[in-house]
GROMACS .gro file of C-alpha atoms in nm:
model
  257
    1MET     CA    1  -0.007   0.000  -0.023
    2VAL     CA    2   0.126   0.321  -0.088
    3ALA     CA    3   0.139   0.654   0.150
    4SER     CA    4  -0.111   0.818  -0.051
    5GLN     CA    5  -0.319   0.562   0.024
    6LEU     CA    6  -0.257   0.534   0.398
    7LYS     CA    7  -0.347   0.888   0.457
    8PRO     CA    8  -0.696   0.891   0.486
    9LEU     CA    9  -0.690   0.604   0.719
   10MET     CA   10  -0.426   0.825   0.959
   11HIS     CA   11  -0.700   1.126   0.947
   12THR     CA   12  -1.005   0.849   1.057
   13LYS     CA   13  -0.858   0.795   1.397
   14LYS     CA   14  -1.135   0.883   1.614
   15LYS     CA   15  -1.086   1.165   1.928
   16PRO     CA   16  -1.197   0.965   2.304
   17GLN     CA   17  -1.542   1.004   2.409
   18LYS     CA   18  -1.596   1.226   2.662
   19LEU     CA   19  -1.631   1.088   3.015
   20SER     CA   20  -1.949   1.340   3.008
   21ASP     CA   21  -2.133   1.133   2.731
   22ILE     CA   22  -2.033   0.789   2.842
   23ILE     CA   23  -2.240   0.881   3.186
   24LEU     CA   24  -2.499   1.009   2.949
   25ALA     CA   25  -2.547   0.714   2.776
   26GLN     CA   26  -2.553   0.479   3.079
   27LEU     CA   27  -2.820   0.734   3.211
   28GLU     CA   28  -3.021   0.754   2.918
   29ALA     CA   29  -3.010   0.341   2.882
   30MET     CA   30  -3.118   0.295   3.267
   31ILE     CA   31  -3.428   0.548   3.123
   32ILE     CA   32  -3.501   0.342   2.863
   33GLU     CA   33  -3.461   0.013   3.041
   34GLY     CA   34  -3.718   0.146   3.299
   35SER     CA   35  -3.413   0.162   3.572
   36LEU     CA   36  -3.512   0.501   3.590
   37GLN     CA   37  -3.915   0.583   3.547
   38PRO     CA   38  -4.077   0.870   3.463
   39GLY     CA   39  -4.142   1.144   3.752
   40GLU     CA   40  -3.847   0.917   3.986
   41LYS     CA   41  -3.596   1.133   4.171
   42LEU     CA   42  -3.234   1.072   4.043
   43LEU     CA   43  -2.965   1.012   4.361
   44PRO     CA   44  -2.772   1.327   4.476
   45GLU     CA   45  -2.440   1.407   4.256
   46ARG     CA   46  -2.217   1.295   4.527
   47GLU     CA   47  -2.363   1.003   4.519
   48LEU     CA   48  -2.478   0.956   4.142
   49ALA     CA   49  -2.071   1.056   4.108
   50LEU     CA   50  -1.939   0.760   4.339
   51GLN     CA   51  -2.167   0.542   4.172
   52PHE     CA   52  -2.041   0.610   3.867
   53GLU     CA   53  -1.729   0.628   3.997
   54VAL     CA   54  -1.654   0.991   3.811
   55SER     CA   55  -1.580   1.355   3.946
   56ARG     CA   56  -1.902   1.597   3.993
   57PRO     CA   57  -1.780   1.827   3.724
   58SER     CA   58  -1.878   1.516   3.444
   59LEU     CA   59  -2.147   1.418   3.623
   60ARG     CA   60  -2.329   1.728   3.627
   61GLU     CA   61  -2.214   1.787   3.256
   62ALA     CA   62  -2.407   1.494   3.168
   63ILE     CA   63  -2.746   1.600   3.385
   64GLN     CA   64  -2.718   1.887   3.169
   65LYS     CA   65  -2.704   1.715   2.857
   66LEU     CA   66  -3.046   1.510   2.961
   67GLU     CA   67  -3.232   1.794   3.071
   68ALA     CA   68  -3.143   1.988   2.750
   69LYS     CA   69  -3.276   1.640   2.555
   70GLY     CA   70  -3.597   1.714   2.789
   71LEU     CA   71  -3.539   1.370   2.961
   72VAL     CA   72  -3.514   1.517   3.309
   73THR     CA   73  -3.598   1.821   3.483
   74ARG     CA   74  -3.419   2.029   3.792
   75LYS     CA   75  -3.634   2.179   4.076
   76GLN     CA   76  -3.434   2.440   4.301
   77GLY     CA   77  -3.359   2.248   4.617
   78GLY     CA   78  -3.569   1.958   4.487
   79GLY     CA   79  -3.285   1.784   4.289
   80THR     CA   80  -3.339   1.630   3.956
   81PHE     CA   81  -3.626   1.402   3.830
   82VAL     CA   82  -3.704   1.182   3.540
   83CYS     CA   83  -3.943   1.427   3.309
   84ASP     CA   84  -4.297   1.279   3.372
   85THR     CA   85  -4.406   1.373   3.105
   86LEU     CA   86  -4.176   1.110   2.837
   87LEU     CA   87  -4.507   0.887   2.797
   88SER     CA   88  -4.732   1.164   2.721
   89GLY     CA   89  -4.753   1.051   2.370
   90PHE     CA   90  -5.050   0.849   2.485
   91SER     CA   91  -5.248   1.023   2.737
   92ASN     CA   92  -5.474   1.289   2.484
   93PRO     CA   93  -5.829   1.329   2.469
   94LEU     CA   94  -5.850   1.026   2.162
   95PHE     CA   95  -5.745   0.767   2.425
   96GLU     CA   96  -5.986   0.921   2.681
   97LEU     CA   97  -6.257   0.837   2.424
   98MET     CA   98  -6.161   0.522   2.308
   99SER     CA   99  -6.181   0.420   2.670
  100LYS     CA  100  -6.535   0.437   2.709
  101SER     CA  101  -6.640   0.291   2.369
  102SER     CA  102  -6.741  -0.050   2.359
  103GLU     CA  103  -6.603  -0.160   2.050
  104SER     CA  104  -6.234  -0.015   2.184
  105GLN     CA  105  -6.275  -0.265   2.483
  106PHE     CA  106  -6.233  -0.536   2.221
  107ASP     CA  107  -5.957  -0.393   2.043
  108LEU     CA  108  -5.748  -0.352   2.395
  109LEU     CA  109  -5.829  -0.735   2.396
  110GLU     CA  110  -5.666  -0.805   2.099
  111PHE     CA  111  -5.366  -0.550   2.184
  112ARG     CA  112  -5.309  -0.724   2.474
  113HIS     CA  113  -5.307  -1.076   2.353
  114GLY     CA  114  -5.014  -0.962   2.103
  115ILE     CA  115  -4.819  -0.721   2.356
  116GLU     CA  116  -4.855  -0.964   2.686
  117GLY     CA  117  -4.833  -1.259   2.503
  118MET     CA  118  -4.462  -1.141   2.355
  119ALA     CA  119  -4.383  -0.985   2.740
  120SER     CA  120  -4.493  -1.339   2.873
  121TYR     CA  121  -4.295  -1.511   2.647
  122TYR     CA  122  -3.942  -1.348   2.650
  123ALA     CA  123  -3.988  -1.278   3.021
  124ALA     CA  124  -4.036  -1.665   3.063
  125MET     CA  125  -3.687  -1.660   2.842
  126ARG     CA  126  -3.481  -1.422   2.996
  127GLY     CA  127  -3.641  -1.321   3.379
  128THR     CA  128  -3.420  -1.289   3.642
  129PRO     CA  129  -3.469  -1.468   3.991
  130ALA     CA  130  -3.513  -1.029   4.128
  131ASP     CA  131  -3.752  -1.073   3.818
  132PHE     CA  132  -3.961  -1.387   3.938
  133GLU     CA  133  -3.969  -1.219   4.285
  134HIS     CA  134  -4.067  -0.882   4.163
  135ILE     CA  135  -4.376  -1.065   3.921
  136GLN     CA  136  -4.463  -1.264   4.233
  137ALA     CA  137  -4.477  -1.018   4.435
  138LYS     CA  138  -4.723  -0.789   4.170
  139HIS     CA  139  -4.909  -1.134   4.163
  140ASP     CA  140  -4.998  -1.139   4.520
  141GLU     CA  141  -5.127  -0.778   4.549
  142ILE     CA  142  -5.389  -0.856   4.298
  143GLY     CA  143  -5.536  -1.099   4.562
  144ALA     CA  144  -5.516  -0.833   4.859
  145SER     CA  145  -5.644  -0.560   4.599
  146GLN     CA  146  -5.961  -0.793   4.601
  147LEU     CA  147  -6.031  -0.792   4.922
  148GLU     CA  148  -6.052  -0.386   4.940
  149ASP     CA  149  -6.395  -0.460   4.676
  150ASP     CA  150  -6.276  -0.212   4.438
  151PHE     CA  151  -6.247  -0.263   4.049
  152ARG     CA  152  -6.038   0.048   3.979
  153SER     CA  153  -5.809  -0.090   4.288
  154GLU     CA  154  -5.787  -0.420   4.120
  155ALA     CA  155  -5.721  -0.341   3.753
  156GLU     CA  156  -5.408  -0.123   3.894
  157ALA     CA  157  -5.295  -0.416   4.013
  158VAL     CA  158  -5.355  -0.601   3.791
  159VAL     CA  159  -5.151  -0.375   3.538
  160GLU     CA  160  -4.881  -0.362   3.758
  161PHE     CA  161  -4.818  -0.756   3.796
  162HIS     CA  162  -4.821  -0.711   3.382
  163LEU     CA  163  -4.592  -0.443   3.361
  164ALA     CA  164  -4.357  -0.647   3.581
  165ILE     CA  165  -4.366  -0.942   3.327
  166CYS     CA  166  -4.301  -0.662   3.066
  167ALA     CA  167  -3.966  -0.571   3.260
  168ALA     CA  168  -3.896  -0.876   3.333
  169SER     CA  169  -3.896  -0.932   2.937
  170HIS     CA  170  -3.561  -0.754   2.932
  171ASN     CA  171  -3.750  -0.556   2.570
  172ALA     CA  172  -3.775  -0.167   2.645
  173VAL     CA  173  -3.951  -0.149   2.372
  174ILE     CA  174  -4.204  -0.364   2.522
  175LEU     CA  175  -4.173  -0.231   2.866
  176GLN     CA  176  -4.200   0.172   2.731
  177LEU     CA  177  -4.515   0.073   2.521
  178ALA     CA  178  -4.673  -0.108   2.802
  179ARG     CA  179  -4.599   0.155   3.052
  180SER     CA  180  -4.722   0.431   2.832
  181MET     CA  181  -5.051   0.263   2.787
  182SER     CA  182  -5.144   0.203   3.161
  183SER     CA  183  -5.373   0.407   3.247
  184LEU     CA  184  -5.592   0.330   2.902
  185LEU     CA  185  -5.557  -0.059   3.023
  186ALA     CA  186  -5.643   0.000   3.325
  187ASP     CA  187  -5.957   0.157   3.249
  188ASN     CA  188  -6.019  -0.127   3.022
  189ILE     CA  189  -5.961  -0.412   3.280
  190ALA     CA  190  -6.217  -0.203   3.554
  191GLN     CA  191  -6.468  -0.191   3.320
  192ASN     CA  192  -6.415  -0.564   3.169
  193LEU     CA  193  -6.438  -0.643   3.622
  194THR     CA  194  -6.760  -0.433   3.626
  195VAL     CA  195  -6.912  -0.662   3.345
  196LEU     CA  196  -6.771  -1.009   3.450
  197ALA     CA  197  -6.919  -0.924   3.836
  198LYS     CA  198  -7.246  -1.054   3.684
  199ARG     CA  199  -7.109  -1.372   3.689
  200PRO     CA  200  -6.843  -1.429   4.021
  201ASP     CA  201  -6.797  -1.772   3.907
  202ILE     CA  202  -6.577  -1.627   3.640
  203PHE     CA  203  -6.333  -1.479   3.902
  204THR     CA  204  -6.217  -1.817   4.011
  205LYS     CA  205  -6.139  -1.980   3.659
  206ILE     CA  206  -5.955  -1.606   3.591
  207THR     CA  207  -5.740  -1.665   3.922
  208ASP     CA  208  -5.637  -1.973   3.804
  209TYR     CA  209  -5.542  -1.884   3.427
  210ARG     CA  210  -5.368  -1.606   3.559
  211LYS     CA  211  -5.190  -1.841   3.830
  212ARG     CA  212  -5.096  -2.072   3.530
  213LEU     CA  213  -4.893  -1.763   3.356
  214LEU     CA  214  -4.742  -1.667   3.653
  215ASN     CA  215  -4.610  -2.063   3.731
  216ALA     CA  216  -4.510  -2.123   3.342
  217ILE     CA  217  -4.287  -1.773   3.339
  218ILE     CA  218  -4.163  -1.852   3.698
  219SER     CA  219  -4.014  -2.206   3.524
  220GLY     CA  220  -3.916  -2.038   3.262
  221GLU     CA  221  -4.138  -2.220   2.993
  222PRO     CA  222  -4.152  -1.921   2.760
  223GLN     CA  223  -4.375  -2.126   2.484
  224LYS     CA  224  -4.598  -2.231   2.801
  225ALA     CA  225  -4.622  -1.880   2.884
  226TRP     CA  226  -4.731  -1.753   2.581
  227GLY     CA  227  -5.022  -2.021   2.577
  228ALA     CA  228  -5.118  -1.895   2.931
  229SER     CA  229  -5.132  -1.584   2.840
  230HIS     CA  230  -5.322  -1.637   2.558
  231ARG     CA  231  -5.571  -1.851   2.691
  232HIS     CA  232  -5.661  -1.654   2.958
  233LEU     CA  233  -5.708  -1.340   2.776
  234ALA     CA  234  -5.915  -1.532   2.508
  235PHE     CA  235  -6.105  -1.643   2.827
  236ILE     CA  236  -6.210  -1.290   2.892
  237GLU     CA  237  -6.277  -1.207   2.543
  238GLU     CA  238  -6.513  -1.471   2.491
  239ILE     CA  239  -6.698  -1.403   2.821
  240LEU     CA  240  -6.748  -1.056   2.727
  241LEU     CA  241  -6.890  -1.145   2.414
  242LYS     CA  242  -7.191  -1.310   2.539
  243SER     CA  243  -7.228  -1.098   2.814
  244SER     CA  244  -7.246  -0.777   2.496
  245GLN     CA  245  -7.504  -1.056   2.279
  246GLU     CA  246  -7.697  -1.111   2.606
  247ASN     CA  247  -7.738  -0.753   2.657
  248SER     CA  248  -7.846  -0.709   2.284
  249ARG     CA  249  -8.085  -0.922   2.270
  250MET     CA  250  -8.201  -0.771   2.630
  251GLU     CA  251  -8.241  -0.456   2.459
  252ARG     CA  252  -8.447  -0.559   2.155
  253SER     CA  253  -8.661  -0.745   2.407
  254MET     CA  254  -8.702  -0.413   2.597
  255ARG     CA  255  -8.802  -0.232   2.232
  256ARG     CA  256  -9.072  -0.458   2.126
  257MET     CA  257  -9.232  -0.468   2.418
   0.00000   0.00000   0.00000
């Protein structure tokens, strides 16, 4: 190779990456993977600097870059927080309207088939013992919420259970998409529970389906977990469809009378 050919290669040598950019990338990764959640307060600068084993000026520069990107906000004397509006794209009047539409309820069930099935599959494949412990704890909280006889509280507990599964999938897209939809999904589940309450025997079966899903994930069986998720939601969908048909027949009868 001649000298003229070597010259361009010599000029392509990369500059060392700034320490603040390395810290920035790590903090961004923590936000993406859910280690830092919307609204969560970051550790004080001194503690973060010790955690990353860097100087405070480098850490401060990284946080300033995060703030410039709109990922964190700083409150005077109150610390630095992950922006709680990161997921606001799904919090708009259209989604509020959808939460009240009967047809959208079935659309949301179909959406849950896809995202919860995938999350369950990958959680069973990639989940750690700590993930499984967290999922188990969230599952137990559903039982505790049922004692309150409050469908909204129970719905939120069910969403938290599925978010724990999404976190255990170690797929950032699945987790953030599910988290962004959490309020809408809680509305959907609360409405479903109101309808299902007319059939008290159904709740025992739903609890059994959910328990099978939990066991499949914790035992590390991806295909079984996917199937358990599908059967759980298919059962709910079937009951809701039957209930909808019965209501339609009753309405027709009332009109005839």
